[in-house]
Amino acid sequence: GAVVSQHPSWVICKSGTSVKIECRSLDFQATTMFWYRQFPKQSLMLMATSNEGSKATYEQGVEKDKFLINHASLTLSTLTVTSAHPEDSSFYICSALQGVGNTEAFFGQGTRLTVV
Amino acid sequence: AQKITQTQPGMFVQEKEAVTLDCTYDTSDPSYGLFWYKQPSSGEMIFLIYQGSYDQQNATEGRYSLNFQKARKSANLVISASQLGDSAMYFCAMRERQTGANNLFFGTGTRLTVIP
């Protein structure tokens, strides 16, 4: 199947700093990518939908100024957690859609962010 | 209302036995897709099986089969001949076609433990 690479797989940062997470589709073009957040022992919650060349669509309750999403090319979307705080510590995972309709979404490996 | 409901927080199964993980869904969209993903402790989301709302036959993929009962709005995952490596979190998810959003709605997951 298609491969989605997410980097880094884990990161520890100091409170107040910013962290960038990359999501790349390696062997296909993804016009749409999704960013999810997962708290321990909970489900995946959609944060935003990232469309190539346009602004991301954020879910209700997600601060767009805090979670900056850029989808500059058909193979790369980035999520930047700005001015991170300990409550931002979580597992962030991206997925990329290959094709349209009810097709499989491919997931990255996820990024475990710890803010100290 | 929850779009995806998984009522089993945890399940145990003896190695080599079959196990059924429950999933019910709620949608008014006539066209939708149902997915099952496996999430091991490493965090990545591994696609297992897909069922389209118009598919007449139940989906099967190796040891995985989906018991699709449309009238009951259920899409249970059956794992046959369980292996120790099947121990993981399992998420049921749905994509609605009418909204055009293409994102997946996830259930809360079921933690499966395979006992030797």
Coordinates of N, CA and C in Angstrom, one line a residue:
Chain A
G1 N 0.8 -1.2 0.0 CA 0.0 0.0 0.0 C 0.8 1.3 0.0
A2 N 0.2 2.4 -0.1 CA 0.9 3.7 -0.1 C 1.6 3.9 1.2
V3 N 2.6 4.7 1.1 CA 3.4 5.0 2.3 C 3.3 6.5 2.7
V4 N 3.0 6.7 4.0 CA 3.0 8.1 4.5 C 4.1 8.1 5.6
S5 N 5.0 9.1 5.5 CA 6.0 9.2 6.4 C 5.8 10.4 7.3
Q6 N 5.9 10.2 8.6 CA 5.7 11.3 9.5 C 7.0 11.5 10.4
H7 N 7.4 12.7 10.5 CA 8.7 13.0 11.2 C 8.6 14.2 12.1
P8 N 9.1 14.3 13.3 CA 9.8 13.2 13.9 C 8.8 12.2 14.6
S9 N 9.3 11.1 15.0 CA 8.4 10.1 15.6 C 8.2 10.4 17.1
W10 N 9.1 11.2 17.7 CA 8.9 11.7 19.0 C 9.8 12.9 19.2
V11 N 9.3 13.8 20.0 CA 10.0 15.1 20.3 C 9.7 15.5 21.7
I12 N 10.7 16.0 22.3 CA 10.6 16.7 23.7 C 11.0 18.1 23.5
C13 N 10.2 19.0 23.9 CA 10.5 20.4 23.8 C 10.2 21.2 25.1
K14 N 10.8 22.3 25.2 CA 10.5 23.2 26.4 C 9.3 24.0 26.2
S15 N 8.6 24.3 27.3 CA 7.4 25.1 27.2 C 7.7 26.4 26.6
G16 N 6.9 26.9 25.7 CA 7.1 28.2 25.0 C 7.7 28.1 23.7
T17 N 8.3 27.0 23.4 CA 9.0 26.8 22.0 C 8.0 26.2 21.1
S18 N 8.4 26.3 19.8 CA 7.5 25.7 18.7 C 8.1 24.5 18.1
V19 N 7.2 23.6 17.7 CA 7.6 22.3 17.2 C 6.9 22.1 15.8
K20 N 7.7 21.6 14.8 CA 7.1 21.4 13.5 C 7.1 19.9 13.3
I21 N 6.0 19.4 12.8 CA 5.8 18.0 12.5 C 5.5 17.9 11.0
E22 N 6.3 17.0 10.3 CA 6.1 16.8 8.9 C 5.3 15.5 8.5
C23 N 4.5 15.6 7.5 CA 3.8 14.5 7.0 C 4.0 14.4 5.5
R24 N 4.6 13.3 5.0 CA 4.9 13.2 3.6 C 4.3 12.0 3.0
S25 N 3.6 12.1 1.9 CA 3.2 11.0 1.1 C 4.3 10.6 0.2
L26 N 4.8 9.4 0.3 CA 6.1 9.1 -0.4 C 5.9 8.6 -1.8
D27 N 4.8 7.9 -2.1 CA 4.7 7.4 -3.5 C 3.3 7.7 -4.1
F28 N 2.7 8.8 -3.6 CA 1.5 9.2 -4.2 C 1.2 10.7 -3.9
Q29 N 0.4 11.3 -4.7 CA 0.1 12.7 -4.4 C -1.2 12.8 -3.6
A30 N -1.1 13.5 -2.5 CA -2.2 13.6 -1.6 C -2.8 15.1 -1.6
T31 N -3.9 15.3 -2.2 CA -4.5 16.6 -2.3 C -5.0 17.0 -0.9
T32 N -5.4 15.9 -0.1 CA -5.9 16.2 1.2 C -5.2 15.4 2.2
M33 N -4.8 16.0 3.3 CA -4.2 15.4 4.5 C -5.0 15.8 5.7
F34 N -5.0 14.9 6.7 CA -5.7 15.1 7.9 C -4.8 15.0 9.1
W35 N -5.0 15.9 10.1 CA -4.2 15.9 11.3 C -5.1 15.5 12.4
Y36 N -4.7 14.4 13.2 CA -5.4 14.0 14.3 C -4.6 14.1 15.6
R37 N -5.3 14.1 16.7 CA -4.6 14.2 18.0 C -5.2 13.0 18.8
Q38 N -4.3 12.3 19.5 CA -4.8 11.2 20.3 C -4.2 11.3 21.7
F39 N -5.1 11.5 22.7 CA -4.7 11.4 24.1 C -4.5 10.0 24.5
P40 N -3.8 9.7 25.6 CA -3.6 8.4 26.0 C -4.9 7.6 26.3
K41 N -4.9 6.4 25.7 CA -6.1 5.5 25.9 C -7.4 6.1 25.3
Q42 N -7.2 7.1 24.4 CA -8.4 7.6 23.8 C -8.4 7.5 22.3
S43 N -9.5 7.9 21.7 CA -9.5 7.7 20.2 C -8.8 8.9 19.5
L44 N -8.8 8.8 18.2 CA -8.2 9.9 17.4 C -9.3 10.9 17.2
M45 N -8.9 12.2 17.4 CA -9.8 13.3 17.2 C -9.2 14.2 16.1
L46 N -10.1 14.4 15.1 CA -9.7 15.2 14.0 C -9.4 16.6 14.4
M47 N -8.2 17.2 14.1 CA -7.9 18.6 14.4 C -8.2 19.4 13.2
A48 N -7.8 19.0 12.0 CA -7.9 19.9 10.8 C -7.8 19.1 9.6
T49 N -8.3 19.6 8.5 CA -8.2 19.0 7.2 C -7.3 20.0 6.4
S50 N -6.3 19.4 5.8 CA -5.3 20.2 5.1 C -5.4 20.0 3.6
N51 N -5.7 21.0 2.8 CA -5.8 20.9 1.4 C -4.7 21.6 0.7
E52 N -4.1 21.0 -0.3 CA -2.9 21.5 -1.0 C -3.3 22.9 -1.6
G53 N -2.5 23.8 -1.3 CA -2.6 25.2 -1.9 C -3.7 26.0 -1.3
S54 N -4.3 25.6 -0.3 CA -5.4 26.4 0.4 C -5.3 26.3 1.9
K55 N -6.0 27.2 2.6 CA -6.0 27.2 4.0 C -6.6 25.9 4.6
A56 N -6.1 25.5 5.7 CA -6.6 24.3 6.4 C -8.0 24.6 7.0
T57 N -8.8 23.6 7.1 CA -10.1 23.7 7.7 C -10.0 23.1 9.1
Y58 N -10.2 23.9 10.1 CA -10.0 23.4 11.5 C -11.3 23.0 12.1
E59 N -11.2 22.0 12.9 CA -12.4 21.5 13.7 C -12.7 22.5 14.8
Q60 N -14.0 22.4 15.2 CA -14.4 23.3 16.3 C -13.5 23.1 17.6
G61 N -13.1 24.2 18.2 CA -12.3 24.0 19.4 C -10.8 23.9 19.2
V62 N -10.4 23.8 17.9 CA -8.9 23.8 17.7 C -8.4 25.1 17.3
E63 N -7.5 25.6 18.0 CA -6.9 27.0 17.8 C -6.1 27.0 16.5
K64 N -6.5 27.7 15.5 CA -5.7 27.7 14.3 C -4.4 28.5 14.4
D65 N -4.4 29.5 15.4 CA -3.1 30.2 15.6 C -2.1 29.4 16.4
K66 N -2.6 28.4 17.1 CA -1.7 27.6 17.9 C -1.2 26.4 17.0
F67 N -2.0 25.9 16.2 CA -1.7 24.7 15.4 C -1.7 25.1 14.0
L68 N -0.5 25.5 13.5 CA -0.4 26.1 12.2 C -0.2 24.9 11.2
I69 N -1.0 24.9 10.2 CA -0.9 23.8 9.2 C -0.6 24.4 7.8
N70 N 0.4 23.9 7.2 CA 0.8 24.3 5.8 C 0.8 23.1 4.9
H71 N 0.2 23.2 3.8 CA 0.2 22.1 2.8 C 0.7 22.7 1.5
A72 N 2.0 22.9 1.4 CA 2.5 23.6 0.3 C 2.7 22.8 -1.0
S73 N 2.7 21.5 -0.8 CA 2.9 20.7 -2.0 C 2.0 19.5 -1.9
L74 N 1.9 18.7 -3.0 CA 1.0 17.5 -3.0 C 1.5 16.4 -2.2
T75 N 2.7 16.5 -1.7 CA 3.3 15.4 -0.9 C 3.7 15.8 0.5
L76 N 3.5 17.0 0.9 CA 4.0 17.5 2.2 C 2.9 18.4 2.9
S77 N 2.6 18.0 4.1 CA 1.9 18.9 5.0 C 2.6 19.0 6.3
T78 N 2.6 20.2 6.9 CA 3.3 20.3 8.2 C 2.3 20.9 9.2
L79 N 2.5 20.4 10.4 CA 1.8 20.9 11.6 C 2.8 21.6 12.5
T80 N 2.6 22.8 12.8 CA 3.5 23.5 13.8 C 2.7 23.8 15.0
V81 N 3.2 23.3 16.1 CA 2.6 23.6 17.4 C 3.4 24.8 18.0
T82 N 2.7 26.0 18.0 CA 3.4 27.2 18.4 C 3.2 27.4 19.9
S83 N 4.3 28.0 20.5 CA 4.3 28.3 22.0 C 3.7 27.1 22.7
A84 N 4.4 26.0 22.6 CA 3.8 24.7 23.2 C 3.8 24.8 24.7
H85 N 2.8 24.2 25.3 CA 2.6 24.1 26.7 C 2.4 22.6 27.1
P86 N 2.6 22.3 28.3 CA 2.5 20.9 28.7 C 1.2 20.2 28.3
E87 N 0.1 21.0 28.3 CA -1.2 20.4 27.9 C -1.3 20.1 26.4
D88 N -0.3 20.5 25.6 CA -0.2 20.1 24.2 C 0.5 18.8 24.0
S89 N 1.0 18.3 25.1 CA 1.6 16.9 25.0 C 0.6 15.9 24.6
S90 N 0.9 15.2 23.5 CA -0.1 14.3 23.0 C 0.6 13.5 21.9
F91 N -0.2 12.6 21.3 CA 0.2 11.8 20.1 C -0.5 12.5 18.9
Y92 N 0.3 12.9 17.9 CA -0.2 13.6 16.7 C 0.0 12.7 15.5
I93 N -1.0 12.5 14.8 CA -0.9 11.5 13.7 C -1.6 12.1 12.4
C94 N -0.9 12.0 11.3 CA -1.5 12.5 10.1 C -2.0 11.3 9.2
S95 N -2.9 11.7 8.3 CA -3.2 10.7 7.3 C -3.4 11.4 6.0
A96 N -3.2 10.7 4.9 CA -3.3 11.2 3.6 C -4.2 10.4 2.7
L97 N -5.0 11.1 2.0 CA -6.0 10.5 1.2 C -5.5 10.3 -0.2
Q98 N -5.6 9.0 -0.7 CA -5.2 8.7 -2.1 C -6.5 8.6 -2.9
G99 N -6.7 9.5 -3.8 CA -7.9 9.4 -4.6 C -9.1 10.0 -3.9
V100 N -10.2 9.8 -4.4 CA -11.5 10.4 -3.8 C -12.5 9.3 -3.5
G101 N -13.5 9.8 -2.8 CA -14.5 8.8 -2.4 C -14.1 7.9 -1.3
N102 N -14.8 6.8 -1.1 CA -14.6 6.0 0.0 C -13.4 5.1 -0.1
T103 N -12.2 5.7 -0.2 CA -11.0 4.9 -0.3 C -10.2 5.0 1.0
E104 N -9.2 4.1 1.0 CA -8.4 4.0 2.2 C -7.6 5.3 2.5
A105 N -7.5 5.6 3.8 CA -6.6 6.7 4.2 C -5.4 6.1 4.8
F106 N -4.2 6.5 4.4 CA -3.0 6.0 4.9 C -2.4 6.9 6.0
F107 N -2.0 6.3 7.0 CA -1.5 7.0 8.2 C 0.0 7.1 8.3
G108 N 0.5 8.2 8.8 CA 1.9 8.2 9.2 C 2.1 7.5 10.5
Q109 N 3.3 7.4 10.9 CA 3.7 6.6 12.1 C 3.3 7.3 13.4
G110 N 3.0 8.6 13.3 CA 2.6 9.4 14.5 C 3.8 10.1 15.1
T111 N 3.5 11.1 15.9 CA 4.6 11.9 16.6 C 4.1 12.0 18.0
R112 N 5.0 11.6 18.9 CA 4.7 11.7 20.3 C 5.4 13.0 20.8
L113 N 4.6 14.0 21.2 CA 5.1 15.3 21.6 C 5.0 15.4 23.1
T114 N 6.1 15.7 23.8 CA 6.1 15.9 25.2 C 6.7 17.3 25.4
V115 N 5.9 18.1 26.1 CA 6.3 19.5 26.4 C 6.6 19.6 27.9
V116 N 7.9 20.0 28.2 CA 8.3 20.0 29.6 C 8.5 21.4 30.1
Chain B
A1 N -24.9 12.9 18.7 CA -24.8 11.5 18.8 C -23.5 11.0 18.2
Q2 N -23.0 10.0 18.8 CA -21.7 9.4 18.4 C -21.9 8.8 17.0
K3 N -21.0 9.0 16.1 CA -21.1 8.4 14.8 C -20.6 6.9 14.8
I4 N -19.7 6.6 15.6 CA -19.1 5.3 15.8 C -19.1 4.9 17.2
T5 N -19.7 3.8 17.5 CA -19.7 3.3 18.9 C -19.0 1.9 19.0
Q6 N -18.0 1.8 19.9 CA -17.4 0.6 20.2 C -17.6 0.3 21.7
T7 N -18.4 -0.6 22.0 CA -18.9 -0.8 23.4 C -17.9 -1.7 24.2
Q8 N -16.9 -2.3 23.6 CA -16.0 -3.2 24.3 C -14.7 -2.5 24.6
P9 N -14.4 -1.9 25.7 CA -13.1 -1.3 26.0 C -12.0 -2.3 25.9
G10 N -12.2 -3.5 26.3 CA -11.2 -4.5 26.3 C -11.8 -5.9 26.0
M11 N -11.0 -6.7 25.3 CA -11.4 -8.1 25.0 C -10.2 -9.0 25.2
F12 N -10.5 -10.2 25.6 CA -9.5 -11.2 25.7 C -9.8 -12.4 24.8
V13 N -8.9 -13.0 24.2 CA -9.1 -14.2 23.4 C -7.9 -15.1 23.5
Q14 N -8.3 -16.4 23.5 CA -7.2 -17.4 23.5 C -6.6 -17.5 22.2
E15 N -5.3 -17.7 22.2 CA -4.6 -17.9 20.9 C -5.2 -19.0 20.1
K16 N -5.3 -18.8 18.8 CA -5.9 -19.7 17.8 C -7.4 -19.7 17.8
E17 N -8.0 -18.9 18.7 CA -9.5 -18.8 18.7 C -9.9 -17.6 17.9
A18 N -11.2 -17.5 17.6 CA -11.7 -16.4 16.8 C -12.3 -15.4 17.8
V19 N -12.3 -14.1 17.4 CA -12.9 -13.1 18.3 C -13.6 -12.1 17.5
T20 N -14.7 -11.6 18.0 CA -15.5 -10.5 17.3 C -15.4 -9.2 18.1
L21 N -15.1 -8.2 17.4 CA -15.0 -6.8 18.0 C -16.2 -6.1 17.4
D22 N -17.0 -5.5 18.3 CA -18.3 -4.9 17.9 C -18.1 -3.4 17.5
C23 N -18.9 -3.0 16.5 CA -18.9 -1.6 16.1 C -20.3 -1.3 15.5
T24 N -20.9 -0.3 16.0 CA -22.1 0.2 15.5 C -21.9 1.7 15.0
Y25 N -22.7 2.1 14.0 CA -22.5 3.4 13.5 C -23.8 4.1 13.3
D26 N -23.7 5.4 13.1 CA -24.9 6.2 13.0 C -24.7 7.2 11.9
T27 N -25.5 7.2 10.8 CA -25.4 8.1 9.7 C -26.7 8.1 9.0
S28 N -27.0 9.3 8.4 CA -28.1 9.4 7.5 C -27.7 9.5 6.0
D29 N -26.3 9.4 5.9 CA -25.8 9.4 4.5 C -26.0 8.0 3.9
P30 N -26.6 8.0 2.7 CA -26.8 6.6 2.1 C -25.5 6.0 1.6
S31 N -24.5 6.9 1.4 CA -23.2 6.4 0.9 C -22.1 6.6 1.9
Y32 N -21.5 5.5 2.4 CA -20.5 5.7 3.4 C -19.5 4.5 3.3
G33 N -18.4 4.6 4.0 CA -17.5 3.5 4.1 C -17.1 3.2 5.5
L34 N -16.9 2.0 5.8 CA -16.5 1.6 7.1 C -15.2 0.9 7.1
F35 N -14.4 1.3 8.1 CA -13.0 0.9 8.1 C -12.7 0.3 9.5
W36 N -11.7 -0.6 9.5 CA -11.1 -1.1 10.8 C -9.6 -0.9 10.7
Y37 N -9.1 -0.3 11.8 CA -7.6 -0.1 11.9 C -7.1 -0.8 13.2
K38 N -5.9 -1.2 13.1 CA -5.2 -1.8 14.2 C -4.1 -0.8 14.6
Q39 N -4.0 -0.6 15.9 CA -3.0 0.3 16.4 C -2.2 -0.4 17.5
P40 N -1.0 -0.9 17.1 CA -0.1 -1.5 18.1 C 0.4 -0.5 19.1
S41 N 1.2 -0.9 20.1 CA 1.7 0.1 21.1 C 2.7 1.1 20.4
S42 N 3.2 0.8 19.3 CA 4.1 1.7 18.6 C 3.4 3.0 18.1
G43 N 2.0 2.8 17.9 CA 1.2 4.0 17.6 C 0.7 4.1 16.2
E44 N 1.4 3.4 15.2 CA 0.9 3.6 13.8 C -0.4 3.0 13.6
M45 N -1.2 3.5 12.7 CA -2.5 3.0 12.4 C -2.4 2.1 11.2
I46 N -2.7 0.8 11.3 CA -2.6 -0.2 10.3 C -4.0 -0.5 9.7
F47 N -4.2 -0.2 8.5 CA -5.5 -0.5 7.8 C -5.7 -2.0 7.8
L48 N -6.9 -2.5 8.1 CA -7.2 -3.9 8.1 C -8.2 -4.2 7.0
I49 N -9.3 -3.5 7.0 CA -10.4 -4.0 6.1 C -11.4 -2.8 5.9
Y50 N -12.0 -2.8 4.7 CA -12.9 -1.8 4.3 C -14.3 -2.4 3.8
Q51 N -15.4 -1.7 4.2 CA -16.7 -2.2 3.7 C -17.4 -1.0 3.2
G52 N -17.9 -1.0 2.0 CA -18.7 0.1 1.4 C -20.1 -0.1 1.7
S53 N -20.9 0.9 1.8 CA -22.3 0.8 2.2 C -23.1 0.1 1.1
Y54 N -22.6 0.1 -0.1 CA -23.4 -0.5 -1.2 C -22.8 -1.9 -1.5
D55 N -21.8 -2.3 -0.8 CA -21.3 -3.7 -1.1 C -22.2 -4.7 -0.6
Q56 N -22.5 -5.7 -1.5 CA -23.4 -6.7 -1.2 C -22.8 -7.8 -0.3
Q57 N -21.5 -8.0 -0.5 CA -20.9 -9.1 0.2 C -20.1 -8.5 1.4
N58 N -20.0 -9.3 2.4 CA -19.1 -8.9 3.6 C -17.7 -8.9 3.1
A59 N -16.9 -7.9 3.6 CA -15.5 -7.8 3.2 C -14.7 -8.9 4.0
T60 N -13.7 -9.4 3.3 CA -12.7 -10.3 3.9 C -11.3 -10.0 3.5
E61 N -10.4 -10.1 4.4 CA -9.0 -9.9 4.1 C -8.2 -10.8 5.0
G62 N -7.8 -12.0 4.4 CA -7.1 -12.9 5.2 C -7.8 -13.4 6.4
R63 N -7.3 -13.2 7.6 CA -7.9 -13.7 8.8 C -9.0 -12.7 9.3
Y64 N -9.1 -11.6 8.6 CA -10.1 -10.5 9.0 C -11.3 -10.6 8.1
S65 N -12.5 -10.5 8.8 CA -13.7 -10.4 8.0 C -14.6 -9.4 8.7
L66 N -15.4 -8.8 8.0 CA -16.3 -7.8 8.5 C -17.8 -8.3 8.4
N67 N -18.4 -8.4 9.5 CA -19.8 -8.8 9.6 C -20.7 -7.6 9.4
F68 N -21.1 -7.3 8.2 CA -21.8 -6.0 7.9 C -23.3 -6.3 8.0
Q69 N -24.0 -5.7 8.9 CA -25.4 -5.8 9.0 C -26.0 -4.4 8.9
K70 N -26.4 -4.0 7.7 CA -26.7 -2.7 7.3 C -28.0 -2.2 8.1
A71 N -29.0 -3.1 8.2 CA -30.2 -2.7 8.8 C -30.0 -2.4 10.3
R72 N -29.0 -3.1 10.9 CA -28.7 -2.9 12.3 C -27.6 -1.8 12.5
K73 N -27.1 -1.4 11.4 CA -26.0 -0.4 11.4 C -24.8 -0.9 12.3
S74 N -24.4 -2.1 12.0 CA -23.3 -2.7 12.7 C -22.3 -3.2 11.7
A75 N -21.0 -3.1 12.1 CA -19.9 -3.6 11.2 C -18.9 -4.2 12.1
N76 N -19.2 -5.4 12.6 CA -18.3 -6.1 13.5 C -17.1 -6.7 12.8
L77 N -15.9 -6.6 13.5 CA -14.7 -7.2 12.9 C -14.5 -8.6 13.5
V78 N -14.3 -9.6 12.7 CA -14.1 -10.9 13.1 C -12.6 -11.3 12.8
I79 N -11.9 -11.6 13.8 CA -10.5 -12.1 13.6 C -10.5 -13.6 13.9
S80 N -10.1 -14.3 12.9 CA -10.0 -15.8 13.1 C -8.6 -16.2 13.4
A81 N -8.5 -17.4 14.1 CA -7.2 -17.9 14.4 C -6.3 -16.9 15.0
S82 N -6.7 -16.3 16.1 CA -5.9 -15.2 16.8 C -4.5 -15.6 17.0
Q83 N -3.6 -14.6 16.8 CA -2.2 -14.8 17.1 C -1.8 -13.8 18.1
L84 N -0.6 -14.1 18.8 CA -0.2 -13.2 19.8 C 0.1 -11.7 19.3
G85 N 0.5 -11.7 18.1 CA 0.7 -10.4 17.4 C -0.5 -9.6 17.2
D86 N -1.7 -10.2 17.4 CA -2.9 -9.4 17.2 C -3.2 -8.5 18.4
S87 N -2.5 -8.7 19.5 CA -2.8 -7.9 20.6 C -2.5 -6.4 20.3
A88 N -3.5 -5.6 20.4 CA -3.4 -4.2 20.0 C -4.7 -3.5 20.3
M89 N -4.7 -2.2 20.0 CA -6.0 -1.5 20.0 C -6.6 -1.6 18.6
Y90 N -7.9 -1.7 18.5 CA -8.6 -1.8 17.3 C -9.7 -0.7 17.2
F91 N -9.6 0.1 16.1 CA -10.5 1.2 15.9 C -11.4 0.9 14.7
C92 N -12.7 1.2 14.9 CA -13.7 1.2 13.8 C -13.8 2.6 13.4
A93 N -14.0 2.9 12.1 CA -14.1 4.2 11.6 C -15.0 4.3 10.4
M94 N -15.6 5.5 10.2 CA -16.5 5.7 9.1 C -16.2 7.0 8.4
R95 N -16.4 6.9 7.1 CA -16.3 8.1 6.2 C -17.7 8.2 5.5
E96 N -18.2 9.4 5.6 CA -19.5 9.7 5.0 C -19.2 10.4 3.6
R97 N -19.9 10.0 2.6 CA -19.6 10.5 1.3 C -20.3 11.8 1.0
Q98 N -21.5 12.0 1.6 CA -22.3 13.1 1.2 C -21.7 14.4 1.6
T99 N -21.0 14.4 2.8 CA -20.4 15.7 3.3 C -19.3 16.1 2.4
G100 N -18.6 15.2 1.8 CA -17.5 15.5 0.9 C -16.2 15.8 1.7
A101 N -16.3 15.7 3.0 CA -15.2 16.0 3.9 C -14.1 15.0 3.8
N102 N -14.5 13.7 3.6 CA -13.5 12.6 3.5 C -12.7 12.3 4.7
N103 N -13.0 12.9 5.9 CA -12.3 12.6 7.0 C -12.9 11.3 7.7
L104 N -12.2 10.7 8.5 CA -12.7 9.5 9.2 C -13.2 9.8 10.6
F105 N -14.3 9.3 11.0 CA -14.8 9.4 12.4 C -14.4 8.1 13.1
F106 N -13.8 8.2 14.2 CA -13.3 7.0 14.9 C -14.1 6.7 16.1
G107 N -14.2 5.4 16.4 CA -14.8 5.0 17.7 C -13.7 5.1 18.8
T108 N -14.1 4.7 20.0 CA -13.2 4.8 21.1 C -12.2 3.7 21.2
G109 N -12.4 2.6 20.4 CA -11.4 1.6 20.3 C -11.7 0.4 21.3
T110 N -11.1 -0.7 20.9 CA -11.2 -1.9 21.8 C -9.8 -2.5 21.9
R111 N -9.3 -2.7 23.1 CA -8.0 -3.2 23.3 C -8.1 -4.8 23.4
L112 N -7.5 -5.4 22.4 CA -7.6 -6.9 22.3 C -6.3 -7.4 22.9
T113 N -6.5 -8.4 23.8 CA -5.3 -9.1 24.3 C -5.5 -10.6 24.0
V114 N -4.4 -11.1 23.3 CA -4.4 -12.5 22.9 C -3.6 -13.3 24.0
I115 N -4.3 -14.3 24.6 CA -3.6 -15.1 25.7 C -3.0 -16.3 25.1
P116 N -1.8 -16.6 25.4 CA -1.1 -17.8 24.9 C -1.8 -19.1 25.5

